[in-house]
Structures are given as C-alpha cells and as structure tokens.
Amino acid sequence: MNDETDAKRDRDRAFQREALVCLADVTRYALALTRNEADADDLVQETFLRAYRSWDRYEPGTECRGWLFTICRNQFLNSRARAQREVALEAPELEARQAAMVHDTVRNSPLEETWLRADLAPAIQRALGELPEVLRSAVILVDMQDMKYDEAARVLEVPVGTVRSRLFRGRRLLQEALLTYAQDAGYAPSDTQADRGSDR
Amino acid sequence: MKLFRRHKHPHGPEMLDCEAVMQQLWDYLDEELSPDRMAAIQSHLAMCARCYPQYEFERSFLTALDRAQQEHSDPAGLRDRVAGALRAEGMVEI
C-alpha cells in the first residue's frame, strides 16, 4: 500500500515538474488556436487532464512541451471536426520567392518599421486567426514557440518538408494580410498595390 | 525569437547568387541550414545591396510576430482551474 502511494506521489511530482511547467506555453498555443479566452481555458484544462491520464505513456525526459502541444492540437481539431485540415501547398522555394514580392511592393516605404509598431499586434493576431489551422499551427510553433522544424513536425505529425511548406505559406499570407491592413491604415502607400502581382 | 549568430565558414566562402539566397532566406532566418550554407548566405547578405533589405524586412516581420503573442488575462485563475481539475482527477502533489 505504501509502495503504491509512494509511486503515485512520484508520478504526480514528475507530472508537475515536466508537464505543469509548460502551462504558460500551452495557454499561448491554445489562445492562438481558439482565438477566444473561454475556449482556450477549456482546451488547456482538457489538455492537462488528458496528459495526466496518459502520463504513463509519456517517456520521461523527452520533449514534454511538444507532447502537450500534440494533445492540445488533437483535442482542438476533434472539437472542430478536423475542419480546414487540407490546404493545397506550393513548393517552399516558390513561397519564399512570392514572399520576396511582398517586399518588392513596399520597397520604398518604411514597412520594416511598420511591422514593429506596437499597435500592429492586434492586426497580427487577427490575421493569424484567419489562417487555416494547419498553416496557423506551423507559424505558432516555429515563430512564436521557437521550435525547430523537426520538433514542429513531431507535434503536427507530418514530415519536416510539410512543416516548411506550411510555415512559408502561412508567413506569406500573413504578410499580405498585414500589408493590406497597413495600407488601409495609412502606414504604407497603397499606390504600389498594383505591383503586387508582378514577378521578380 | 531565435538569435542570429555569426557563422564561420571553415573552407572559405561559398559563392551564392541572389536567387539562391532568396529561396533559402527563411531557412537561414530559422537557422535550419548547414553551417557552411549559413556562412555563405551571411557573406552574401553582408555584400549584397539587393538582398540585405529583403533580409531586414523578413527579420523585422518575424520579430513582430514573436512580439504579437496573445497573453492570457488571468493566468493565475487558469492555473487554479487546471489544478482543481487535476485534484478532482486524483492528483495529490499539486
């Protein structure tokens, strides 16, 4: 009986030490997925309950944050019936070149400074929320949670090349959305918009 | 946000054209390339008046993304809620 109690205590301590310390990161990921604090709260609670119930399947010392993100995302997708999962993707190199076109559009305007305006944050969050989930998750994991491509691939359960494609496409769509926002708000000139479809 | 380190090229500089640099710019910013390729792109950017502004543009964009993370308005409240749910599940050490 005592052995059993000690084992449970050790298990709970390990969960606290490895999983619960990731609460802030999981919360940010859930907020970015749900775009709604009440839904994020439910998602975070469900993520940690599922993780606690499945703790025996977790391999101690491995990437616990990534394991929690996988649970969080699967739970989110289940609640959304895996909507928007399929997105046609271009080759990463093509996405990178198309992103360069966004820069060409604003080459003579101070958009680098515009990116860093404090009041652009809500627009970035809104634009991020409008991305298809598969692109949004890639951007969140790499650009906001600082994961390497292979770590993000494990969370998303896809090959590294797919992460790369989704990430580059997501970034380009975000840049285009933010450029439109900046032009509408008068931060960037709109008379260059006609150039947006041109090739390099 | 990832740190942008200086990459040394052990075998002398590899020459890349602008097109190759543009195609790998995000991989470079994400530090996902080999040390040799990182060094080659870094050398190119240091000399190229066409590519460097593009690099600065993308780097500023990634910095803005990193700064735009939404934070929870009541993290302590959420922590209490999660702790309560775990206690109800049988967790004792919390």
PDB file of C-alpha atoms in Angstrom:
ATOM      1  CA  MET A   1       0.000   0.000   0.000  1.00  0.00           C
ATOM      2  CA  ASN A   2       2.803   2.391   0.959  1.00  0.00           C
ATOM      3  CA  ASP A   3       4.741   1.490  -2.179  1.00  0.00           C
ATOM      4  CA  GLU A   4       1.666   2.239  -4.218  1.00  0.00           C
ATOM      5  CA  THR A   5       1.191   5.601  -2.503  1.00  0.00           C
ATOM      6  CA  ASP A   6       4.862   6.486  -2.976  1.00  0.00           C
ATOM      7  CA  ALA A   7       4.697   5.549  -6.640  1.00  0.00           C
ATOM      8  CA  LYS A   8       1.650   7.748  -7.162  1.00  0.00           C
ATOM      9  CA  ARG A   9       3.346  10.610  -5.340  1.00  0.00           C
ATOM     10  CA  ASP A  10       6.431  10.253  -7.547  1.00  0.00           C
ATOM     11  CA  ARG A  11       4.245  10.141 -10.637  1.00  0.00           C
ATOM     12  CA  ASP A  12       2.422  13.313  -9.603  1.00  0.00           C
ATOM     13  CA  ARG A  13       5.671  15.077  -8.831  1.00  0.00           C
ATOM     14  CA  ALA A  14       7.047  14.145 -12.244  1.00  0.00           C
ATOM     15  CA  PHE A  15       3.887  15.449 -13.910  1.00  0.00           C
ATOM     16  CA  GLN A  16       4.218  18.710 -12.010  1.00  0.00           C
ATOM     17  CA  ARG A  17       7.926  19.004 -12.811  1.00  0.00           C
ATOM     18  CA  GLU A  18       7.723  18.202 -16.524  1.00  0.00           C
ATOM     19  CA  ALA A  19       4.169  18.959 -17.675  1.00  0.00           C
ATOM     20  CA  LEU A  20       2.713  21.678 -15.468  1.00  0.00           C
ATOM     21  CA  VAL A  21       5.717  23.929 -16.014  1.00  0.00           C
ATOM     22  CA  CYS A  22       4.551  24.152 -19.646  1.00  0.00           C
ATOM     23  CA  LEU A  23       1.195  25.664 -18.679  1.00  0.00           C
ATOM     24  CA  ALA A  24       2.061  29.167 -19.976  1.00  0.00           C
ATOM     25  CA  ASP A  25       3.272  27.853 -23.358  1.00  0.00           C
ATOM     26  CA  VAL A  26       0.254  25.573 -23.765  1.00  0.00           C
ATOM     27  CA  THR A  27      -2.009  28.504 -22.862  1.00  0.00           C
ATOM     28  CA  ARG A  28      -0.447  30.696 -25.578  1.00  0.00           C
ATOM     29  CA  TYR A  29      -0.816  27.902 -28.123  1.00  0.00           C
ATOM     30  CA  ALA A  30      -4.447  27.310 -27.104  1.00  0.00           C
ATOM     31  CA  LEU A  31      -5.194  31.041 -27.317  1.00  0.00           C
ATOM     32  CA  ALA A  32      -3.720  31.202 -30.814  1.00  0.00           C
ATOM     33  CA  LEU A  33      -5.724  28.160 -31.894  1.00  0.00           C
ATOM     34  CA  THR A  34      -9.079  29.154 -30.419  1.00  0.00           C
ATOM     35  CA  ARG A  35      -8.771  32.983 -30.617  1.00  0.00           C
ATOM     36  CA  ASN A  36     -11.044  33.055 -27.596  1.00  0.00           C
ATOM     37  CA  GLU A  37     -10.042  33.017 -23.927  1.00  0.00           C
ATOM     38  CA  ALA A  38     -13.028  30.989 -22.688  1.00  0.00           C
ATOM     39  CA  ASP A  39     -12.469  28.293 -25.333  1.00  0.00           C
ATOM     40  CA  ALA A  40      -8.727  28.374 -24.633  1.00  0.00           C
ATOM     41  CA  ASP A  41      -9.373  27.787 -20.917  1.00  0.00           C
ATOM     42  CA  ASP A  42     -11.474  24.711 -21.711  1.00  0.00           C
ATOM     43  CA  LEU A  43      -8.840  23.465 -24.145  1.00  0.00           C
ATOM     44  CA  VAL A  44      -5.973  23.949 -21.681  1.00  0.00           C
ATOM     45  CA  GLN A  45      -7.856  22.172 -18.886  1.00  0.00           C
ATOM     46  CA  GLU A  46      -8.743  19.256 -21.180  1.00  0.00           C
ATOM     47  CA  THR A  47      -5.155  19.063 -22.434  1.00  0.00           C
ATOM     48  CA  PHE A  48      -3.726  18.708 -18.934  1.00  0.00           C
ATOM     49  CA  LEU A  49      -6.410  16.242 -17.848  1.00  0.00           C
ATOM     50  CA  ARG A  50      -5.696  14.053 -20.875  1.00  0.00           C
ATOM     51  CA  ALA A  51      -1.966  14.364 -20.313  1.00  0.00           C
ATOM     52  CA  TYR A  52      -2.370  13.362 -16.653  1.00  0.00           C
ATOM     53  CA  ARG A  53      -4.490  10.346 -17.581  1.00  0.00           C
ATOM     54  CA  SER A  54      -1.934   9.336 -20.243  1.00  0.00           C
ATOM     55  CA  TRP A  55       1.173  10.178 -18.233  1.00  0.00           C
ATOM     56  CA  ASP A  56       2.288   6.536 -18.167  1.00  0.00           C
ATOM     57  CA  ARG A  57       2.620   6.703 -21.965  1.00  0.00           C
ATOM     58  CA  TYR A  58       4.925   9.734 -21.787  1.00  0.00           C
ATOM     59  CA  GLU A  59       8.624   8.942 -21.941  1.00  0.00           C
ATOM     60  CA  PRO A  60      10.324  10.918 -19.136  1.00  0.00           C
ATOM     61  CA  GLY A  61      12.943  13.394 -20.272  1.00  0.00           C
ATOM     62  CA  THR A  62      11.637  13.663 -23.834  1.00  0.00           C
ATOM     63  CA  GLU A  63      10.134  16.843 -25.272  1.00  0.00           C
ATOM     64  CA  CYS A  64       7.158  17.237 -22.918  1.00  0.00           C
ATOM     65  CA  ARG A  65       6.092  20.598 -24.330  1.00  0.00           C
ATOM     66  CA  GLY A  66       5.772  19.103 -27.807  1.00  0.00           C
ATOM     67  CA  TRP A  67       3.820  16.141 -26.411  1.00  0.00           C
ATOM     68  CA  LEU A  68       1.388  18.553 -24.699  1.00  0.00           C
ATOM     69  CA  PHE A  69       1.036  20.618 -27.902  1.00  0.00           C
ATOM     70  CA  THR A  70       0.142  17.450 -29.806  1.00  0.00           C
ATOM     71  CA  ILE A  71      -2.569  16.610 -27.274  1.00  0.00           C
ATOM     72  CA  CYS A  72      -3.812  20.219 -27.317  1.00  0.00           C
ATOM     73  CA  ARG A  73      -3.981  20.366 -31.106  1.00  0.00           C
ATOM     74  CA  ASN A  74      -5.658  16.968 -31.476  1.00  0.00           C
ATOM     75  CA  GLN A  75      -8.240  17.964 -28.907  1.00  0.00           C
ATOM     76  CA  PHE A  76      -8.823  21.251 -30.734  1.00  0.00           C
ATOM     77  CA  LEU A  77      -9.166  19.504 -34.107  1.00  0.00           C
ATOM     78  CA  ASN A  78     -11.525  16.897 -32.677  1.00  0.00           C
ATOM     79  CA  SER A  79     -13.729  19.674 -31.341  1.00  0.00           C
ATOM     80  CA  ARG A  80     -13.702  21.302 -34.785  1.00  0.00           C
ATOM     81  CA  ALA A  81     -14.211  18.010 -36.668  1.00  0.00           C
ATOM     82  CA  ARG A  82     -10.746  18.436 -38.199  1.00  0.00           C
ATOM     83  CA  ALA A  83     -12.032  21.316 -40.291  1.00  0.00           C
ATOM     84  CA  GLN A  84      -9.708  23.105 -42.714  1.00  0.00           C
ATOM     85  CA  ARG A  85      -7.117  20.370 -42.416  1.00  0.00           C
ATOM     86  CA  GLU A  86      -6.400  20.048 -46.113  1.00  0.00           C
ATOM     87  CA  VAL A  87      -4.658  23.013 -47.719  1.00  0.00           C
ATOM     88  CA  ALA A  88      -3.078  22.979 -51.151  1.00  0.00           C
ATOM     89  CA  LEU A  89       0.577  23.922 -50.784  1.00  0.00           C
ATOM     90  CA  GLU A  90       3.151  25.348 -53.140  1.00  0.00           C
ATOM     91  CA  ALA A  91       6.812  24.338 -53.043  1.00  0.00           C
ATOM     92  CA  PRO A  92       8.644  26.126 -50.186  1.00  0.00           C
ATOM     93  CA  GLU A  93      11.077  27.736 -52.627  1.00  0.00           C
ATOM     94  CA  LEU A  94       8.180  29.219 -54.594  1.00  0.00           C
ATOM     95  CA  GLU A  95       6.616  30.519 -51.369  1.00  0.00           C
ATOM     96  CA  ALA A  96       9.927  32.146 -50.440  1.00  0.00           C
ATOM     97  CA  ARG A  97      10.098  33.861 -53.832  1.00  0.00           C
ATOM     98  CA  GLN A  98       6.479  35.008 -53.585  1.00  0.00           C
ATOM     99  CA  ALA A  99       7.260  36.471 -50.167  1.00  0.00           C
ATOM    100  CA  ALA A 100      10.025  38.482 -51.775  1.00  0.00           C
ATOM    101  CA  MET A 101       7.327  40.018 -53.965  1.00  0.00           C
ATOM    102  CA  VAL A 102       5.646  41.396 -50.844  1.00  0.00           C
ATOM    103  CA  HIS A 103       8.896  43.127 -50.070  1.00  0.00           C
ATOM    104  CA  ASP A 104       9.128  44.478 -53.611  1.00  0.00           C
ATOM    105  CA  THR A 105       5.693  46.010 -53.112  1.00  0.00           C
ATOM    106  CA  VAL A 106       6.797  48.013 -50.113  1.00  0.00           C
ATOM    107  CA  ARG A 107      10.440  48.521 -51.046  1.00  0.00           C
ATOM    108  CA  ASN A 108      10.179  52.286 -50.946  1.00  0.00           C
ATOM    109  CA  SER A 109       8.038  52.514 -47.827  1.00  0.00           C
ATOM    110  CA  PRO A 110       9.038  52.162 -44.176  1.00  0.00           C
ATOM    111  CA  LEU A 111       7.146  48.913 -43.643  1.00  0.00           C
ATOM    112  CA  GLU A 112      10.014  47.338 -41.692  1.00  0.00           C
ATOM    113  CA  GLU A 113       9.239  49.977 -39.082  1.00  0.00           C
ATOM    114  CA  THR A 114       5.540  49.327 -39.527  1.00  0.00           C
ATOM    115  CA  TRP A 115       5.989  45.635 -38.672  1.00  0.00           C
ATOM    116  CA  LEU A 116       7.330  46.718 -35.301  1.00  0.00           C
ATOM    117  CA  ARG A 117       4.575  49.178 -34.404  1.00  0.00           C
ATOM    118  CA  ALA A 118       3.074  48.198 -31.066  1.00  0.00           C
ATOM    119  CA  ASP A 119      -0.450  48.749 -32.363  1.00  0.00           C
ATOM    120  CA  LEU A 120       0.074  46.186 -35.112  1.00  0.00           C
ATOM    121  CA  ALA A 121      -0.123  43.307 -32.599  1.00  0.00           C
ATOM    122  CA  PRO A 122      -3.959  43.018 -32.688  1.00  0.00           C
ATOM    123  CA  ALA A 123      -3.851  43.017 -36.500  1.00  0.00           C
ATOM    124  CA  ILE A 124      -1.234  40.266 -36.433  1.00  0.00           C
ATOM    125  CA  GLN A 125      -3.348  38.211 -34.016  1.00  0.00           C
ATOM    126  CA  ARG A 126      -6.421  38.723 -36.193  1.00  0.00           C
ATOM    127  CA  ALA A 127      -4.569  37.802 -39.396  1.00  0.00           C
ATOM    128  CA  LEU A 128      -3.096  34.754 -37.680  1.00  0.00           C
ATOM    129  CA  GLY A 129      -6.555  33.689 -36.562  1.00  0.00           C
ATOM    130  CA  GLU A 130      -7.805  33.857 -40.125  1.00  0.00           C
ATOM    131  CA  LEU A 131      -5.173  31.437 -41.435  1.00  0.00           C
ATOM    132  CA  PRO A 132      -6.237  27.820 -41.977  1.00  0.00           C
ATOM    133  CA  GLU A 133      -5.382  25.859 -38.845  1.00  0.00           C
ATOM    134  CA  VAL A 134      -2.595  23.820 -40.470  1.00  0.00           C
ATOM    135  CA  LEU A 135      -0.764  26.995 -41.508  1.00  0.00           C
ATOM    136  CA  ARG A 136      -1.518  28.768 -38.219  1.00  0.00           C
ATOM    137  CA  SER A 137      -0.116  25.922 -36.127  1.00  0.00           C
ATOM    138  CA  ALA A 138       3.121  25.836 -38.135  1.00  0.00           C
ATOM    139  CA  VAL A 139       3.598  29.599 -37.660  1.00  0.00           C
ATOM    140  CA  ILE A 140       2.771  29.458 -33.938  1.00  0.00           C
ATOM    141  CA  LEU A 141       5.097  26.542 -33.219  1.00  0.00           C
ATOM    142  CA  VAL A 142       8.119  27.860 -35.153  1.00  0.00           C
ATOM    143  CA  ASP A 143       7.747  31.633 -34.934  1.00  0.00           C
ATOM    144  CA  MET A 144       6.183  32.010 -31.505  1.00  0.00           C
ATOM    145  CA  GLN A 145       7.261  28.884 -29.621  1.00  0.00           C
ATOM    146  CA  ASP A 146      10.731  28.869 -31.238  1.00  0.00           C
ATOM    147  CA  MET A 147      10.559  25.211 -32.267  1.00  0.00           C
ATOM    148  CA  LYS A 148      12.905  23.783 -34.890  1.00  0.00           C
ATOM    149  CA  TYR A 149      11.232  22.350 -37.986  1.00  0.00           C
ATOM    150  CA  ASP A 150      11.719  18.761 -36.794  1.00  0.00           C
ATOM    151  CA  GLU A 151      10.162  19.492 -33.383  1.00  0.00           C
ATOM    152  CA  ALA A 152       7.155  21.119 -35.036  1.00  0.00           C
ATOM    153  CA  ALA A 153       6.901  18.142 -37.399  1.00  0.00           C
ATOM    154  CA  ARG A 154       6.563  15.801 -34.434  1.00  0.00           C
ATOM    155  CA  VAL A 155       3.797  17.935 -32.901  1.00  0.00           C
ATOM    156  CA  LEU A 156       1.923  18.217 -36.192  1.00  0.00           C
ATOM    157  CA  GLU A 157       2.599  14.567 -37.086  1.00  0.00           C
ATOM    158  CA  VAL A 158       3.757  15.451 -40.614  1.00  0.00           C
ATOM    159  CA  PRO A 159       7.126  15.332 -42.449  1.00  0.00           C
ATOM    160  CA  VAL A 160       9.583  18.210 -41.970  1.00  0.00           C
ATOM    161  CA  GLY A 161       9.082  19.303 -45.589  1.00  0.00           C
ATOM    162  CA  THR A 162       5.372  19.746 -44.931  1.00  0.00           C
ATOM    163  CA  VAL A 163       6.085  21.940 -41.908  1.00  0.00           C
ATOM    164  CA  ARG A 164       8.374  24.042 -44.065  1.00  0.00           C
ATOM    165  CA  SER A 165       5.736  24.441 -46.796  1.00  0.00           C
ATOM    166  CA  ARG A 166       3.012  25.310 -44.289  1.00  0.00           C
ATOM    167  CA  LEU A 167       5.249  27.739 -42.440  1.00  0.00           C
ATOM    168  CA  PHE A 168       6.343  29.610 -45.557  1.00  0.00           C
ATOM    169  CA  ARG A 169       2.803  29.758 -46.944  1.00  0.00           C
ATOM    170  CA  GLY A 170       1.459  30.949 -43.584  1.00  0.00           C
ATOM    171  CA  ARG A 171       4.095  33.683 -43.327  1.00  0.00           C
ATOM    172  CA  ARG A 172       3.398  34.901 -46.847  1.00  0.00           C
ATOM    173  CA  LEU A 173      -0.354  35.051 -46.281  1.00  0.00           C
ATOM    174  CA  LEU A 174       0.223  36.911 -43.005  1.00  0.00           C
ATOM    175  CA  GLN A 175       2.463  39.423 -44.733  1.00  0.00           C
ATOM    176  CA  GLU A 176      -0.118  40.019 -47.433  1.00  0.00           C
ATOM    177  CA  ALA A 177      -2.896  40.471 -44.858  1.00  0.00           C
ATOM    178  CA  LEU A 178      -0.762  42.859 -42.807  1.00  0.00           C
ATOM    179  CA  LEU A 179       0.272  44.798 -45.882  1.00  0.00           C
ATOM    180  CA  THR A 180      -3.387  45.339 -46.740  1.00  0.00           C
ATOM    181  CA  TYR A 181      -4.053  46.389 -43.152  1.00  0.00           C
ATOM    182  CA  ALA A 182      -1.074  48.796 -43.177  1.00  0.00           C
ATOM    183  CA  GLN A 183      -2.204  50.323 -46.455  1.00  0.00           C
ATOM    184  CA  ASP A 184      -5.787  50.737 -45.212  1.00  0.00           C
ATOM    185  CA  ALA A 185      -4.485  52.338 -42.008  1.00  0.00           C
ATOM    186  CA  GLY A 186      -2.221  54.680 -43.998  1.00  0.00           C
ATOM    187  CA  TYR A 187       1.052  53.194 -42.688  1.00  0.00           C
ATOM    188  CA  ALA A 188       2.112  52.036 -46.149  1.00  0.00           C
ATOM    189  CA  PRO A 189       1.411  53.636 -49.518  1.00  0.00           C
ATOM    190  CA  SER A 190      -1.408  51.955 -51.434  1.00  0.00           C
ATOM    191  CA  ASP A 191      -0.328  53.182 -54.873  1.00  0.00           C
ATOM    192  CA  THR A 192       2.203  50.343 -55.034  1.00  0.00           C
ATOM    193  CA  GLN A 193      -0.580  47.770 -54.720  1.00  0.00           C
ATOM    194  CA  ALA A 194      -0.830  47.404 -58.483  1.00  0.00           C
ATOM    195  CA  ASP A 195       2.652  45.909 -58.450  1.00  0.00           C
ATOM    196  CA  ARG A 196       1.682  43.088 -56.116  1.00  0.00           C
ATOM    197  CA  GLY A 197       1.061  40.517 -58.845  1.00  0.00           C
ATOM    198  CA  SER A 198       4.258  41.201 -60.730  1.00  0.00           C
ATOM    199  CA  ASP A 199       7.096  38.700 -60.798  1.00  0.00           C
ATOM    200  CA  ARG A 200      10.664  39.439 -59.879  1.00  0.00           C
TER     201      ARG A 200
ATOM    202  CA  MET B   1      12.764  34.648 -31.084  1.00  0.00           C
ATOM    203  CA  LYS B   2      15.807  32.890 -32.399  1.00  0.00           C
ATOM    204  CA  LEU B   3      19.181  34.560 -32.036  1.00  0.00           C
ATOM    205  CA  PHE B   4      21.062  35.340 -35.186  1.00  0.00           C
ATOM    206  CA  ARG B   5      24.577  34.119 -34.631  1.00  0.00           C
ATOM    207  CA  ARG B   6      27.647  34.767 -36.686  1.00  0.00           C
ATOM    208  CA  HIS B   7      28.502  31.686 -38.750  1.00  0.00           C
ATOM    209  CA  LYS B   8      32.097  30.929 -39.647  1.00  0.00           C
ATOM    210  CA  HIS B   9      32.816  29.201 -42.926  1.00  0.00           C
ATOM    211  CA  PRO B  10      35.544  26.575 -42.387  1.00  0.00           C
ATOM    212  CA  HIS B  11      36.542  26.105 -46.055  1.00  0.00           C
ATOM    213  CA  GLY B  12      36.428  29.620 -47.453  1.00  0.00           C
ATOM    214  CA  PRO B  13      33.361  31.376 -48.785  1.00  0.00           C
ATOM    215  CA  GLU B  14      30.873  29.513 -50.981  1.00  0.00           C
ATOM    216  CA  MET B  15      29.507  31.833 -53.665  1.00  0.00           C
ATOM    217  CA  LEU B  16      25.734  32.045 -53.994  1.00  0.00           C
ATOM    218  CA  ASP B  17      23.655  34.126 -56.378  1.00  0.00           C
ATOM    219  CA  CYS B  18      20.736  36.311 -55.271  1.00  0.00           C
ATOM    220  CA  GLU B  19      18.122  33.811 -56.459  1.00  0.00           C
ATOM    221  CA  ALA B  20      19.608  31.024 -54.317  1.00  0.00           C
ATOM    222  CA  VAL B  21      19.764  33.345 -51.317  1.00  0.00           C
ATOM    223  CA  MET B  22      16.140  34.440 -51.756  1.00  0.00           C
ATOM    224  CA  GLN B  23      14.985  30.823 -51.978  1.00  0.00           C
ATOM    225  CA  GLN B  24      16.712  29.960 -48.697  1.00  0.00           C
ATOM    226  CA  LEU B  25      16.225  33.187 -46.802  1.00  0.00           C
ATOM    227  CA  TRP B  26      13.616  31.847 -44.399  1.00  0.00           C
ATOM    228  CA  ASP B  27      15.618  28.674 -43.790  1.00  0.00           C
ATOM    229  CA  TYR B  28      18.527  30.982 -42.994  1.00  0.00           C
ATOM    230  CA  LEU B  29      16.484  33.118 -40.609  1.00  0.00           C
ATOM    231  CA  ASP B  30      15.249  29.939 -38.901  1.00  0.00           C
ATOM    232  CA  GLU B  31      18.832  28.603 -38.686  1.00  0.00           C
ATOM    233  CA  GLU B  32      17.800  25.397 -40.434  1.00  0.00           C
ATOM    234  CA  LEU B  33      20.705  25.225 -42.909  1.00  0.00           C
ATOM    235  CA  SER B  34      24.111  23.568 -42.649  1.00  0.00           C
ATOM    236  CA  PRO B  35      26.891  25.701 -41.064  1.00  0.00           C
ATOM    237  CA  ASP B  36      28.553  26.078 -44.488  1.00  0.00           C
ATOM    238  CA  ARG B  37      25.368  27.314 -46.123  1.00  0.00           C
ATOM    239  CA  MET B  38      24.592  29.612 -43.185  1.00  0.00           C
ATOM    240  CA  ALA B  39      28.043  31.176 -43.567  1.00  0.00           C
ATOM    241  CA  ALA B  40      27.678  31.501 -47.347  1.00  0.00           C
ATOM    242  CA  ILE B  41      24.344  33.294 -47.061  1.00  0.00           C
ATOM    243  CA  GLN B  42      25.672  35.516 -44.301  1.00  0.00           C
ATOM    244  CA  SER B  43      28.612  36.512 -46.532  1.00  0.00           C
ATOM    245  CA  HIS B  44      26.282  37.213 -49.440  1.00  0.00           C
ATOM    246  CA  LEU B  45      23.945  39.350 -47.318  1.00  0.00           C
ATOM    247  CA  ALA B  46      26.857  41.389 -45.993  1.00  0.00           C
ATOM    248  CA  MET B  47      27.803  42.391 -49.538  1.00  0.00           C
ATOM    249  CA  CYS B  48      24.532  42.470 -51.464  1.00  0.00           C
ATOM    250  CA  ALA B  49      22.579  45.735 -51.556  1.00  0.00           C
ATOM    251  CA  ARG B  50      19.644  43.942 -53.156  1.00  0.00           C
ATOM    252  CA  CYS B  51      19.276  41.020 -50.739  1.00  0.00           C
ATOM    253  CA  TYR B  52      20.144  42.706 -47.446  1.00  0.00           C
ATOM    254  CA  PRO B  53      16.989  44.905 -47.338  1.00  0.00           C
ATOM    255  CA  GLN B  54      14.911  41.796 -48.034  1.00  0.00           C
ATOM    256  CA  TYR B  55      16.640  40.053 -45.126  1.00  0.00           C
ATOM    257  CA  GLU B  56      15.966  43.018 -42.809  1.00  0.00           C
ATOM    258  CA  PHE B  57      12.346  43.104 -43.941  1.00  0.00           C
ATOM    259  CA  GLU B  58      11.765  39.415 -43.172  1.00  0.00           C
ATOM    260  CA  ARG B  59      13.676  39.612 -39.898  1.00  0.00           C
ATOM    261  CA  SER B  60      11.538  42.559 -38.744  1.00  0.00           C
ATOM    262  CA  PHE B  61       8.430  40.640 -39.703  1.00  0.00           C
ATOM    263  CA  LEU B  62       9.486  37.609 -37.615  1.00  0.00           C
ATOM    264  CA  THR B  63      10.306  39.890 -34.674  1.00  0.00           C
ATOM    265  CA  ALA B  64       6.847  41.453 -34.948  1.00  0.00           C
ATOM    266  CA  LEU B  65       5.227  38.002 -34.993  1.00  0.00           C
ATOM    267  CA  ASP B  66       7.157  36.974 -31.913  1.00  0.00           C
ATOM    268  CA  ARG B  67       6.068  40.124 -30.073  1.00  0.00           C
ATOM    269  CA  ALA B  68       2.420  39.762 -31.038  1.00  0.00           C
ATOM    270  CA  GLN B  69       1.723  36.698 -28.943  1.00  0.00           C
ATOM    271  CA  GLN B  70      -1.575  36.918 -27.149  1.00  0.00           C
ATOM    272  CA  GLU B  71      -1.246  36.598 -23.377  1.00  0.00           C
ATOM    273  CA  HIS B  72      -3.918  35.279 -21.047  1.00  0.00           C
ATOM    274  CA  SER B  73      -5.660  37.986 -18.996  1.00  0.00           C
ATOM    275  CA  ASP B  74      -5.774  35.854 -15.837  1.00  0.00           C
ATOM    276  CA  PRO B  75      -3.003  33.217 -15.866  1.00  0.00           C
ATOM    277  CA  ALA B  76      -3.280  32.645 -12.102  1.00  0.00           C
ATOM    278  CA  GLY B  77      -7.015  31.961 -12.434  1.00  0.00           C
ATOM    279  CA  LEU B  78      -6.400  29.458 -15.205  1.00  0.00           C
ATOM    280  CA  ARG B  79      -3.656  27.773 -13.189  1.00  0.00           C
ATOM    281  CA  ASP B  80      -6.069  27.393 -10.248  1.00  0.00           C
ATOM    282  CA  ARG B  81      -8.709  25.980 -12.543  1.00  0.00           C
ATOM    283  CA  VAL B  82      -6.329  23.405 -14.034  1.00  0.00           C
ATOM    284  CA  ALA B  83      -5.027  22.492 -10.574  1.00  0.00           C
ATOM    285  CA  GLY B  84      -8.594  21.989  -9.329  1.00  0.00           C
ATOM    286  CA  ALA B  85      -9.438  19.743 -12.276  1.00  0.00           C
ATOM    287  CA  LEU B  86      -6.296  17.669 -11.687  1.00  0.00           C
ATOM    288  CA  ARG B  87      -7.088  17.302  -7.974  1.00  0.00           C
ATOM    289  CA  ALA B  88     -10.580  16.123  -8.889  1.00  0.00           C
ATOM    290  CA  GLU B  89      -8.871  13.593 -11.170  1.00  0.00           C
ATOM    291  CA  GLY B  90      -6.899  12.265  -8.187  1.00  0.00           C
ATOM    292  CA  MET B  91      -3.649  14.197  -8.361  1.00  0.00           C
ATOM    293  CA  VAL B  92      -2.267  14.700  -4.862  1.00  0.00           C
ATOM    294  CA  GLU B  93       1.032  16.509  -5.362  1.00  0.00           C
ATOM    295  CA  ILE B  94      -0.169  19.885  -6.593  1.00  0.00           C
TER     296      ILE B  94
END
